[in-house]
Amino acid sequence: MNKNNTDWSIEEARLTETIAEATLQLDEALNANEKNRAMILETKKEIRENTSHSMGNLWGSDGFEALVELSQSMNPVHERMAIYEFTEAQISKLRGILDIPYFARIDFCFNEGDHIEQIYIGRHSLKKGNTYKLLIHDWRSPVASVFYRFAPGDAWYDAPVGRIEGKLLIKRQFEIKNGHLDYFFDADLQVFDDLLRKLLSKNTSLKMKTIVESIQRDQDLVIRDIENDLLIVQGVAGSGKTSIALHRAAYLMYQDLSDNLLGREILILSPHKLFEEYISNVIPELSDDNVRTVIFDEILKDLIERKFETRNIFLERVLLNNPQSQLKMESMAFKGSADFIKIIDRFIDEIPERFMKIRDITFKGETILTRTEIINRLQINPDTPLKTKLGYLQEAISEAVYGKWRVPIKKSLRQEMMRFAEIDTFMLYQQLFENKGYFLKISTGIELPGNIDKILTLTKRNLSHQTLNYDDAVAMGYLSLRLFGAREYTTIKQVIIDEGQDYYPLHYEILKRMFLKSKFTILGDINQTLQKNEDLSFYEQITKRLNRKKNALVTMNKSYRCTSEILHFSKNFIDDSIAVENYNRHGEEPVMLSAPNLNCLVDILCKEINQCLKAGYQSIGLILKTQKNTKVIFDALKLKMPVNLIRHDTMVAIEGVSIMPVYLSKGLEFDAVFICDASQVNYSTVADQRLLYISCTRALHRLLLLCEGEPTSLLKI
């Protein structure tokens, strides 16, 4: 861009005006919060001085009055603190604006009249003083969608008043750093592609970054969808699924949205804790509020009190490719299935009659409710938790006694009711597997696995241990939910699930019942499924299971992460049932190297890692099949260079050289990836092919496969 032309002068003047306004507002906010801080400290000091005389006598006759006085005194402090925190958020936003105020401009000519509006788009909006004039439009605003969805020409956007039509005259992008204009250009489709290719060619960052400058049309449609109660995105590796999920969360919190959500009303279900840390910066950069992220293990902890095997430990054990791991995986497949949900539901229906000590309820020699009547009451309304129905039953008995005799029920009768109302989830779950004949009877009409005897034997043995197996923990979590109901997450209105393909029908049944009134966004990739085989029909199962009013399935087949060479190589490990397109960014071909022993393999690793570090790569991922395998490489490599061993409980930024099992690499990306155990011993099955696909598609620029001994026959290189 010629810096001497008129457009450059206009844009510099506009930037100067914007920076000046942001600076003014920042100074005002800083001064206001300095006063707020002083007032808070002064008020707290006054409260201490005025109430210290009464604090020592809180348990005396005047104690209640003293507490009331203290509470009333604290109200102004709480109000001032809320103002202070709000202003601090504004200060953070304004500092961001001073660095990069905006990244795009569109000139939009409205069809009704010849009015042309210049719209500058940034991460946050900025008004001119106390006026309604917007110097910067928030990227989430309706009109900003024109930038993401259209090339110059006819365009439209949906506003609260309806669809606004017009023409996009100019689509301009800026590179602004530290408040300084480096360059800008008017973007057509080819120029925008070139810019995106340039962005993708950069090295990765320690944490996931926002993509507001480069959101694609299909991504924007997903981010802004508010029509569907269930939105499923099937996106290939590198298609931006996770970024879309986070930007969608930020969009749903946009304050000008007619039905916007608060951060505490959105929950993100992430695959593991490391992933939570990796994405932790994105939403705070895009929105004034943050959202809650959890892993499924935390949901289980809210449902069951017993210690259980975590999902990561479960994955570690089933990836070992031995008879025990195979049976463990088959047990999970059965207990996570729709058929097993039916079995548990039948079991719950039988609990009152078969497993509860229910007797006729009598008072003063008269029968109030017979055992049969009680059981019938507990078996109706199957979606109501059993504990809730027991509460209703106790109320009904109390009302019946008082209605006839005008006296409250006696302690002995209340104790009788409490006795049969006691529910022990673990003991009940044990009863389901205690007797093979009973289990087969309750499973009548359901096709059981061919190895059901082995699964039942394994389950019965495992239930005698202190720690539940993961498959039993999930099943017992569902049983507990049906018995007691959900006790957490009652405020959640939107659930965003990443790596959705890895969950079983039982997981989704739990989620459906825990978040009865929530909408769902589910992001997944069938080709990246762990520990089970799935195809596209899986999404139909989810849709039926969650049973929301309006749903949609969006497919995203273009990968933006890997070079063409890496993606072409990675596609060798998957079938062609799901098309995978690349963004046509070129780089080095993947390489396979074999070493005769561990020492030689480590020497090769050191050489290749040092080359990558000299090339400026910030993150290098050494990915192996299991945590056990990572420990071998880590112990050998740590003596030669700094290296991070990533475990299931790691909560640090990924930087430098990191070693991890494949299941912890999901959702992450690295400048270079070295698969360090690509031998026939480790990778030989169809399930192993998917593991290799997952590992390979973590790489942005370079992919190297190494092994000790014979390379896996799954490789085609």
XYZ file of C-alpha atoms in Angstrom:
717
model
C 0.000 0.000 0.000
C 1.381 3.391 -1.056
C 1.614 5.465 2.127
C 1.389 8.714 0.176
C -2.052 8.181 -1.323
C -5.326 9.659 -0.084
C -6.688 6.410 1.382
C -3.641 6.056 3.604
C -4.099 9.581 4.968
C -7.784 8.935 5.626
C -7.079 5.686 7.466
C -4.292 7.214 9.547
C -6.603 10.073 10.533
C -9.344 7.611 11.496
C -6.896 5.548 13.544
C -5.628 8.684 15.305
C -9.200 9.685 16.193
C -9.952 6.200 17.524
C -6.762 5.970 19.593
C -7.402 9.433 21.040
C -10.927 8.492 22.111
C -9.792 5.186 23.628
C -6.964 6.972 25.478
C -9.394 9.543 26.870
C -11.806 6.863 28.058
C -8.950 4.838 29.563
C -7.691 7.837 31.542
C -11.221 8.503 32.816
C -11.662 4.865 33.827
C -8.293 4.738 35.610
C -9.068 7.912 37.545
C -12.552 6.650 38.430
C -11.210 3.368 39.744
C -8.516 5.071 41.762
C -11.307 6.973 43.510
C -13.373 3.778 43.821
C -10.454 1.986 45.439
C -9.873 4.811 47.918
C -13.577 4.921 48.801
C -13.705 1.149 49.348
C -10.695 1.260 51.679
C -12.106 4.237 53.583
C -15.530 2.616 53.970
C -13.975 -0.628 55.226
C -11.943 1.357 57.762
C -15.074 3.133 59.007
C -16.928 -0.180 59.329
C -14.103 -1.654 61.415
C -14.060 1.376 63.701
C -17.845 1.608 64.060
C -18.524 -2.078 64.664
C -15.465 -3.197 66.620
C -17.196 -2.405 69.928
C -20.055 -4.802 69.194
C -18.206 -7.640 67.452
C -17.106 -9.205 70.718
C -20.685 -9.722 71.881
C -22.273 -11.406 68.862
C -23.629 -14.205 71.049
C -25.208 -11.826 73.540
C -28.703 -10.367 73.538
C -27.664 -7.640 71.108
C -25.782 -10.003 68.790
C -28.486 -10.188 66.133
C -28.739 -6.388 65.932
C -24.950 -6.190 65.617
C -24.969 -8.636 62.703
C -27.763 -6.703 60.973
C -25.819 -3.470 61.430
C -22.670 -5.069 60.019
C -24.561 -6.459 57.012
C -26.109 -3.071 56.255
C -22.729 -1.387 56.577
C -21.233 -3.793 54.037
C -23.851 -3.100 51.341
C -22.144 0.106 50.082
C -18.837 -1.780 49.935
C -20.355 -4.555 47.815
C -21.943 -2.012 45.476
C -18.687 -0.090 45.120
C -16.770 -3.344 44.537
C -19.155 -4.265 41.711
C -18.546 -0.863 40.096
C -14.801 -1.293 40.575
C -14.755 -4.730 38.936
C -16.899 -3.527 36.027
C -14.549 -0.590 35.448
C -11.514 -2.894 35.633
C -13.040 -4.951 32.821
C -13.514 -1.747 30.804
C -9.890 -0.788 31.453
C -8.702 -4.163 30.157
C -10.883 -3.787 27.071
C -9.624 -0.241 26.356
C -6.002 -1.343 26.673
C -6.718 -4.014 24.090
C -8.273 -1.398 21.817
C -5.173 0.805 22.121
C -3.073 -2.121 20.896
C -5.328 -3.338 18.054
C -8.425 -1.130 17.790
C -9.880 -2.860 14.735
C -8.933 -5.250 11.958
C -11.468 -4.563 9.207
C -13.634 -1.944 7.544
C -16.666 -2.411 5.357
C -18.541 0.244 3.407
C -22.189 -0.773 3.227
C -24.756 0.962 1.011
C -28.305 0.394 2.232
C -30.911 -0.411 -0.440
C -33.453 1.960 1.059
C -31.804 5.270 0.205
C -28.257 5.939 -0.884
C -26.783 6.105 2.605
C -23.292 4.594 2.792
C -21.945 3.691 6.202
C -18.301 3.072 7.016
C -18.110 0.322 9.618
C -14.866 -0.501 11.434
C -14.839 -3.943 13.069
C -12.803 -4.944 16.138
C -12.884 -7.313 19.089
C -14.786 -4.771 21.171
C -17.024 -1.813 20.388
C -16.084 1.811 21.114
C -18.458 4.768 21.181
C -17.538 8.414 20.669
C -17.836 9.952 24.132
C -21.400 9.930 25.411
C -22.860 9.821 21.901
C -24.348 6.882 20.020
C -21.691 7.127 17.296
C -19.746 3.878 17.060
C -16.084 4.264 16.183
C -15.678 0.473 16.362
C -18.332 -2.205 15.912
C -18.016 -5.417 17.917
C -17.172 -8.409 15.687
C -20.325 -10.055 17.068
C -22.650 -7.277 15.881
C -25.141 -8.186 13.125
C -23.586 -5.882 10.530
C -20.131 -7.421 11.096
C -21.414 -10.675 9.590
C -21.261 -8.941 6.187
C -17.461 -8.895 6.470
C -17.295 -12.623 7.141
C -19.877 -13.794 4.624
C -19.675 -11.629 1.498
C -17.325 -10.365 -1.172
C -17.996 -6.874 -2.610
C -21.441 -6.826 -4.245
C -24.953 -7.615 -3.046
C -25.028 -8.385 0.669
C -27.354 -8.543 3.659
C -27.423 -9.121 7.380
C -30.080 -10.064 9.903
C -30.791 -7.360 12.479
C -33.345 -7.350 15.335
C -35.710 -5.378 13.056
C -35.379 -7.909 10.229
C -33.161 -8.522 7.210
C -31.187 -5.482 5.997
C -30.176 -5.608 2.326
C -27.673 -3.528 0.431
C -24.314 -3.580 -1.330
C -20.877 -4.186 0.093
C -18.715 -1.548 -1.603
C -15.412 -1.901 0.241
C -14.011 -4.819 2.249
C -10.760 -3.663 3.809
C -8.382 -5.374 6.227
C -5.783 -3.782 8.479
C -2.592 -4.826 10.192
C -2.347 -2.657 13.315
C 0.129 -3.311 16.132
C 0.638 -1.211 19.263
C -1.752 1.354 17.830
C 0.371 1.792 14.687
C -0.951 1.161 11.169
C 1.463 -1.154 9.348
C -0.585 -1.712 6.197
C -4.066 -2.307 4.828
C -5.559 -3.718 1.653
C -8.930 -4.060 -0.012
C -9.738 -7.759 0.045
C -11.285 -9.829 -2.680
C -11.535 -13.611 -2.306
C -8.020 -14.259 -3.651
C -6.402 -11.631 -1.439
C -8.266 -12.955 1.612
C -7.052 -16.478 0.819
C -3.486 -15.201 0.560
C -3.823 -13.468 3.936
C -5.236 -16.596 5.569
C -2.446 -18.690 4.082
C 0.064 -16.233 5.542
C -1.585 -16.438 8.973
C -1.572 -20.239 8.856
C 2.113 -20.284 7.937
C 3.051 -18.652 11.238
C 4.274 -20.701 14.178
C 1.774 -21.756 16.801
C 1.344 -19.925 20.109
C 1.585 -21.286 23.648
C -2.180 -21.005 24.033
C -5.019 -20.945 21.548
C -5.619 -17.493 20.076
C -8.723 -15.799 18.757
C -9.478 -16.020 15.026
C -11.784 -13.008 14.677
C -9.682 -11.633 11.808
C -9.907 -14.810 9.736
C -13.289 -16.417 10.469
C -14.592 -18.125 7.330
C -18.156 -17.922 6.057
C -19.144 -21.453 7.089
C -17.564 -20.912 10.502
C -19.456 -17.637 10.991
C -22.766 -19.356 10.237
C -22.109 -21.827 13.055
C -20.896 -19.163 15.485
C -24.022 -17.013 15.026
C -26.623 -19.791 14.936
C -29.382 -19.099 17.471
C -32.187 -21.007 15.745
C -31.270 -24.558 16.732
C -31.648 -26.196 20.125
C -29.113 -28.824 19.058
C -26.308 -27.873 16.678
C -23.879 -30.642 15.688
C -20.677 -29.854 13.796
C -18.811 -32.688 12.067
C -15.465 -31.056 11.371
C -12.283 -32.682 10.116
C -9.005 -32.244 11.996
C -7.830 -28.648 11.706
C -11.176 -27.260 10.535
C -11.336 -24.898 13.513
C -13.993 -26.718 15.555
C -12.645 -25.681 18.927
C -12.099 -22.081 17.885
C -15.653 -22.013 16.569
C -16.960 -23.387 19.877
C -15.198 -20.686 21.893
C -16.172 -17.860 19.545
C -19.724 -19.181 19.621
C -19.722 -18.972 23.422
C -18.503 -15.373 23.197
C -21.175 -14.577 20.595
C -23.965 -16.000 22.762
C -22.871 -13.590 25.514
C -23.040 -10.564 23.184
C -25.018 -7.972 25.143
C -26.957 -6.685 22.126
C -28.282 -10.157 21.323
C -31.997 -10.291 22.130
C -31.595 -13.434 24.249
C -27.969 -13.150 25.295
C -26.533 -15.451 27.956
C -24.380 -14.798 30.993
C -21.075 -16.592 31.380
C -22.428 -18.678 34.245
C -25.191 -19.949 31.934
C -22.735 -21.548 29.471
C -20.808 -24.740 30.140
C -18.014 -26.160 27.979
C -17.369 -29.895 28.298
C -13.718 -30.383 27.353
C -11.802 -33.644 26.804
C -9.128 -33.099 29.474
C -7.640 -30.532 31.862
C -4.669 -29.716 29.642
C -7.100 -28.694 26.925
C -8.885 -26.400 29.396
C -5.609 -24.604 30.052
C -4.832 -24.389 26.333
C -8.105 -22.592 25.533
C -8.268 -20.481 28.703
C -7.306 -17.151 27.081
C -9.755 -17.102 24.191
C -13.111 -16.151 25.715
C -11.705 -13.474 28.077
C -10.174 -11.790 25.008
C -13.515 -11.819 23.176
C -16.073 -11.083 25.877
C -16.598 -9.250 29.163
C -17.527 -12.516 30.878
C -16.014 -15.986 31.104
C -17.643 -19.406 31.056
C -17.259 -22.567 33.081
C -15.315 -25.495 31.645
C -15.450 -29.018 33.062
C -14.418 -32.518 32.080
C -16.881 -35.414 32.340
C -15.048 -36.825 35.356
C -16.122 -33.731 37.309
C -19.751 -34.337 36.374
C -19.420 -37.900 37.669
C -17.958 -36.612 40.951
C -21.140 -34.606 41.436
C -23.207 -37.766 40.953
C -21.325 -40.472 42.850
C -19.337 -40.380 46.060
C -17.061 -43.363 45.467
C -13.561 -43.084 44.081
C -13.363 -44.094 40.410
C -10.899 -44.659 37.609
C -10.567 -41.467 35.552
C -11.282 -41.441 31.844
C -7.609 -40.852 31.034
C -6.506 -43.849 33.098
C -9.227 -45.889 31.387
C -7.890 -44.822 27.964
C -4.341 -45.651 29.019
C -5.412 -49.188 29.900
C -7.574 -49.916 26.854
C -4.855 -48.786 24.429
C -2.478 -51.558 25.513
C -3.707 -54.037 22.857
C -3.951 -57.108 25.098
C -6.865 -59.433 25.993
C -7.552 -57.575 29.251
C -7.706 -54.198 27.517
C -9.956 -55.628 24.813
C -12.431 -56.944 27.398
C -12.306 -53.625 29.245
C -13.124 -51.787 26.023
C -15.976 -54.194 25.203
C -17.389 -53.750 28.700
C -17.411 -49.969 28.202
C -19.063 -50.357 24.800
C -21.840 -52.466 26.341
C -22.390 -50.342 29.445
C -22.307 -47.161 27.398
C -24.896 -48.451 24.924
C -28.569 -47.665 24.430
C -29.348 -51.290 25.346
C -27.715 -50.934 28.752
C -29.705 -47.744 29.372
C -32.844 -49.861 28.868
C -31.542 -52.444 31.343
C -30.880 -49.816 34.020
C -34.298 -48.253 33.405
C -35.962 -51.653 33.892
C -33.872 -52.196 37.018
C -34.960 -48.822 38.449
C -38.591 -49.761 37.868
C -38.066 -52.926 39.951
C -36.220 -51.252 42.838
C -39.309 -50.397 44.955
C -40.742 -53.914 44.819
C -37.555 -55.974 44.833
C -34.913 -53.994 46.718
C -36.731 -51.666 49.145
C -38.120 -52.783 52.521
C -41.613 -51.448 51.967
C -44.505 -52.472 54.231
C -48.071 -51.315 54.745
C -48.215 -47.923 56.454
C -50.616 -48.010 59.438
C -51.681 -45.467 62.041
C -53.850 -46.214 65.091
C -54.595 -49.642 63.694
C -55.771 -48.358 60.310
C -53.945 -48.886 57.025
C -53.117 -45.585 55.340
C -51.290 -47.040 52.334
C -50.713 -50.678 51.435
C -47.354 -51.939 50.224
C -48.819 -52.387 46.729
C -50.155 -48.820 46.680
C -46.769 -47.449 47.755
C -44.957 -49.431 45.057
C -47.432 -48.272 42.405
C -46.896 -44.646 43.409
C -43.133 -45.074 43.169
C -43.332 -46.661 39.715
C -45.421 -43.971 38.001
C -43.792 -40.926 36.338
C -40.541 -42.751 35.500
C -38.708 -39.499 34.639
C -39.156 -38.201 38.198
C -36.222 -39.178 40.483
C -37.132 -41.909 42.975
C -35.975 -39.781 45.919
C -38.344 -37.006 44.834
C -41.254 -39.462 44.644
C -40.407 -40.713 48.134
C -40.603 -37.129 49.362
C -44.020 -36.715 47.750
C -45.109 -39.986 49.354
C -44.073 -38.868 52.833
C -45.994 -35.616 52.377
C -49.084 -37.543 51.245
C -48.931 -39.826 54.300
C -48.497 -36.872 56.658
C -51.456 -35.082 55.090
C -53.601 -38.231 55.289
C -52.841 -38.677 58.994
C -53.463 -35.042 59.830
C -56.582 -34.891 57.650
C -58.247 -37.779 59.492
C -56.944 -37.469 63.062
C -55.807 -33.827 63.173
C -52.471 -34.853 64.681
C -48.966 -34.873 63.253
C -47.488 -38.279 62.456
C -45.640 -39.965 65.294
C -41.870 -40.283 65.409
C -42.080 -44.063 65.023
C -44.100 -43.729 61.805
C -41.710 -41.135 60.446
C -38.787 -43.463 61.210
C -40.616 -46.300 59.436
C -40.991 -44.159 56.318
C -37.361 -43.022 56.514
C -36.233 -46.651 56.732
C -37.665 -47.702 53.401
C -36.720 -44.346 51.866
C -32.999 -44.989 52.389
C -31.233 -45.474 49.051
C -27.645 -46.677 48.610
C -26.711 -46.272 44.941
C -23.612 -48.454 45.089
C -25.376 -51.336 46.842
C -28.206 -51.177 44.320
C -25.735 -51.180 41.415
C -24.070 -54.241 42.925
C -27.461 -55.972 43.077
C -27.854 -55.578 39.321
C -24.823 -57.829 38.764
C -25.040 -60.017 41.871
C -27.074 -62.756 40.224
C -26.493 -63.739 36.598
C -29.982 -65.226 36.297
C -31.583 -61.981 37.436
C -29.458 -59.935 35.021
C -30.442 -62.160 32.091
C -34.102 -61.988 33.119
C -34.124 -58.203 33.278
C -32.383 -58.131 29.874
C -35.103 -60.184 28.145
C -35.563 -59.086 24.538
C -32.256 -57.196 24.477
C -29.405 -58.579 22.394
C -26.471 -58.994 24.759
C -22.797 -59.171 23.698
C -21.436 -62.613 22.923
C -19.001 -62.304 25.825
C -21.593 -61.157 28.370
C -20.470 -63.855 30.826
C -16.947 -62.406 30.856
C -18.297 -58.860 31.242
C -20.503 -59.895 34.179
C -17.626 -61.748 35.857
C -15.287 -58.785 35.329
C -17.873 -56.346 36.686
C -18.643 -58.404 39.781
C -14.933 -58.694 40.552
C -14.279 -54.997 39.978
C -17.164 -53.954 42.235
C -15.399 -55.641 45.139
C -12.551 -53.112 44.836
C -12.406 -49.681 46.456
C -12.069 -47.884 43.111
C -14.785 -48.180 40.479
C -13.821 -48.894 36.889
C -14.659 -46.023 34.541
C -17.446 -47.919 32.758
C -19.109 -48.705 36.088
C -18.636 -45.117 37.272
C -20.541 -43.796 34.240
C -23.292 -46.407 34.665
C -23.559 -45.725 38.385
C -23.630 -41.997 37.647
C -26.700 -42.552 35.493
C -28.320 -44.714 38.175
C -27.662 -42.012 40.778
C -29.106 -39.347 38.496
C -32.293 -41.392 38.042
C -32.561 -41.987 41.787
C -31.663 -38.550 43.147
C -31.902 -36.114 40.232
C -29.391 -33.429 39.253
C -27.991 -31.327 42.074
C -25.665 -29.088 40.058
C -25.639 -26.957 36.900
C -29.249 -25.810 37.263
C -28.457 -22.398 35.733
C -26.910 -23.748 32.515
C -28.711 -22.800 29.286
C -26.077 -23.748 26.673
C -23.794 -26.800 26.776
C -20.873 -26.886 24.337
C -19.303 -30.337 23.937
C -15.926 -30.706 22.244
C -14.709 -34.097 20.947
C -18.332 -35.214 21.056
C -17.640 -38.380 19.065
C -15.778 -39.922 22.017
C -18.831 -40.153 24.261
C -21.282 -43.058 24.407
C -25.104 -42.951 24.386
C -25.029 -43.308 28.180
C -22.920 -40.136 28.486
C -25.468 -38.262 26.395
C -28.379 -39.651 28.418
C -26.721 -38.287 31.551
C -26.154 -34.913 29.878
C -29.751 -34.786 28.647
C -31.127 -35.382 32.143
C -28.672 -33.037 33.851
C -29.363 -30.177 31.445
C -33.063 -30.626 30.772
C -33.696 -27.090 29.524
C -30.326 -26.449 27.878
C -29.450 -26.078 24.237
C -26.492 -28.087 22.961
C -23.611 -27.413 20.587
C -21.648 -30.595 19.821
C -18.394 -30.604 17.877
C -16.737 -33.787 16.733
C -14.902 -35.740 14.073
C -15.773 -39.377 13.455
C -12.235 -39.985 12.179
C -10.788 -38.986 15.562
C -12.863 -41.357 17.695
C -11.016 -43.007 20.576
C -11.568 -46.602 21.810
C -14.634 -47.325 19.637
C -15.803 -47.482 16.028
C -18.296 -44.905 14.773
C -19.697 -43.625 11.496
C -21.892 -40.666 10.603
C -24.998 -42.441 11.924
C -23.611 -41.673 15.391
C -24.889 -38.108 15.042
C -28.384 -39.427 14.324
C -28.203 -41.396 17.579
C -27.196 -38.254 19.480
C -30.040 -36.278 17.919
C -32.617 -38.882 18.955
C -31.080 -39.268 22.408
C -31.035 -35.542 23.275
C -34.490 -35.044 21.715
C -34.400 -31.277 21.163
C -37.097 -29.429 19.213
C -34.942 -28.044 16.411
C -31.593 -29.443 15.335
C -29.033 -29.189 12.550
C -25.910 -31.035 11.424
C -23.177 -28.926 9.812
C -20.252 -30.535 7.992
C -16.871 -28.774 7.749
C -14.474 -30.648 5.487
C -11.666 -28.133 4.971
C -8.569 -28.401 7.169
C -6.612 -25.200 7.833
C -3.964 -26.603 10.183
C -1.676 -28.982 8.313
C 0.329 -28.455 5.166
C -0.960 -30.227 2.073
C 1.803 -32.803 2.391
C 1.031 -33.658 6.030
C -2.707 -33.842 5.404
C -2.286 -36.030 2.313
C -0.125 -38.414 4.337
C -2.542 -38.435 7.290
C -5.464 -39.400 5.060
C -3.806 -42.796 4.542
C -5.066 -43.789 8.001
C -8.785 -43.091 7.417
C -11.359 -44.223 4.890
C -12.903 -41.867 2.364
C -16.426 -41.867 3.842
C -15.774 -38.317 5.053
C -14.145 -35.986 2.547
C -11.114 -34.086 3.849
C -9.980 -31.021 1.893
C -6.767 -29.106 2.461
C -6.134 -25.365 2.245
C -3.280 -25.767 -0.239
C -0.436 -24.622 1.999
C 2.759 -26.466 1.148
C 5.721 -27.646 3.217
C 8.019 -30.604 3.850
C 6.994 -34.185 3.195
C 6.530 -36.360 6.320
C 9.502 -38.612 7.069
C 9.743 -42.092 8.645
C 12.954 -43.077 10.438
C 13.777 -46.363 12.149
C 16.450 -46.917 14.802
C 18.012 -50.215 15.945
C 17.736 -49.332 19.649
C 16.531 -46.699 22.092
C 19.848 -44.856 22.308
C 19.980 -44.378 18.548
C 16.350 -43.268 18.484
C 17.058 -40.622 21.148
C 20.103 -39.399 19.207
C 17.927 -38.939 16.112
C 15.329 -37.139 18.210
C 17.888 -34.721 19.640
C 19.207 -33.880 16.182
C 15.748 -33.313 14.703
C 14.509 -31.308 17.705
C 17.518 -28.995 17.578
C 16.915 -28.376 13.874
C 13.319 -27.397 14.621
C 14.358 -25.077 17.443
C 16.888 -23.371 15.164
C 14.110 -22.916 12.599
C 12.175 -20.916 15.209
C 9.523 -23.490 16.064
C 8.002 -22.603 19.446
C 6.254 -25.886 20.156
C 7.361 -29.421 19.353
C 5.065 -32.288 20.272
C 6.503 -35.742 20.906
C 3.412 -37.945 20.739
C 3.297 -41.600 21.763
C 0.520 -44.120 22.098
C 0.400 -44.346 25.905
C 1.646 -42.583 29.025
C 3.805 -45.638 29.675
C 5.590 -45.137 26.358
C 6.085 -41.417 27.017
C 7.909 -42.176 30.265
C 10.517 -44.271 28.439
C 11.335 -41.488 25.971
C 11.198 -38.797 28.653
C 13.657 -40.600 30.936
C 16.112 -40.993 28.053
C 15.676 -37.488 26.618
C 15.606 -35.370 29.796
C 19.329 -35.990 30.307
C 20.094 -34.317 26.979
C 17.708 -31.326 26.762
C 14.844 -29.519 28.517
C 11.613 -31.410 27.920
C 8.136 -31.407 29.481
C 6.358 -34.653 30.351
C 2.627 -34.022 29.959
C 0.343 -36.053 32.206
C -3.431 -36.141 32.666
C -3.167 -33.631 35.533
C -0.847 -31.182 33.733
C -2.119 -27.591 33.830
C 0.710 -25.624 32.191
C 1.093 -23.853 28.867
C 2.489 -26.057 26.117
C 5.862 -24.662 25.069
C 9.226 -25.935 23.922
C 9.440 -29.715 23.694
C 6.505 -31.629 25.190
C 5.999 -35.397 25.440
C 2.451 -36.738 25.763
C 0.186 -39.705 24.998
C -2.035 -39.362 21.949
C -5.259 -39.038 23.942
C -3.917 -35.881 25.635
C -2.916 -34.346 22.298
C -6.514 -34.082 21.078
C -7.470 -30.503 20.302
C -3.855 -29.309 20.494
C -1.482 -28.304 17.712
C 2.290 -28.003 17.369
C 4.720 -26.490 14.896
C 6.336 -29.915 14.593
C 5.153 -33.367 15.645
C 7.358 -36.407 16.206
C 5.521 -39.715 16.624
C 8.181 -41.586 18.583
C 6.794 -45.126 18.826
C 5.500 -45.820 15.293
C 6.409 -49.518 15.406
C 4.473 -52.627 14.455
C 4.363 -53.587 18.138
C 2.432 -50.423 19.012
C 0.275 -49.853 15.934
C -1.352 -52.788 14.169
C -5.160 -52.490 14.379
C -7.899 -50.397 12.765
C -8.235 -48.479 16.037
C -4.498 -47.765 15.888
C -4.974 -46.198 12.454
C -7.182 -43.532 14.014
C -4.566 -42.900 16.698
C -1.968 -42.281 14.000
C -4.388 -39.961 12.179
C -4.953 -37.973 15.382
C -1.219 -37.710 16.068
C -0.280 -36.734 12.517
C -2.913 -34.010 12.253
C -1.538 -32.158 15.309
C 1.323 -30.863 13.115
C 1.304 -27.455 11.433
C 4.586 -27.546 9.513
C 6.623 -30.691 10.116
C 5.853 -34.367 10.751
C 8.384 -37.049 11.625
C 7.622 -40.663 12.530
C 10.215 -42.708 14.399
C 10.376 -46.171 15.864
C 12.682 -48.639 17.475
C 12.775 -51.752 15.304
C 10.157 -52.605 12.668
C 7.890 -49.725 11.529
C 4.157 -50.278 11.651
C 2.680 -51.899 8.560
C -0.084 -49.266 8.673
C 2.307 -46.690 7.227
C 2.201 -45.942 3.526
C 5.198 -43.718 2.964
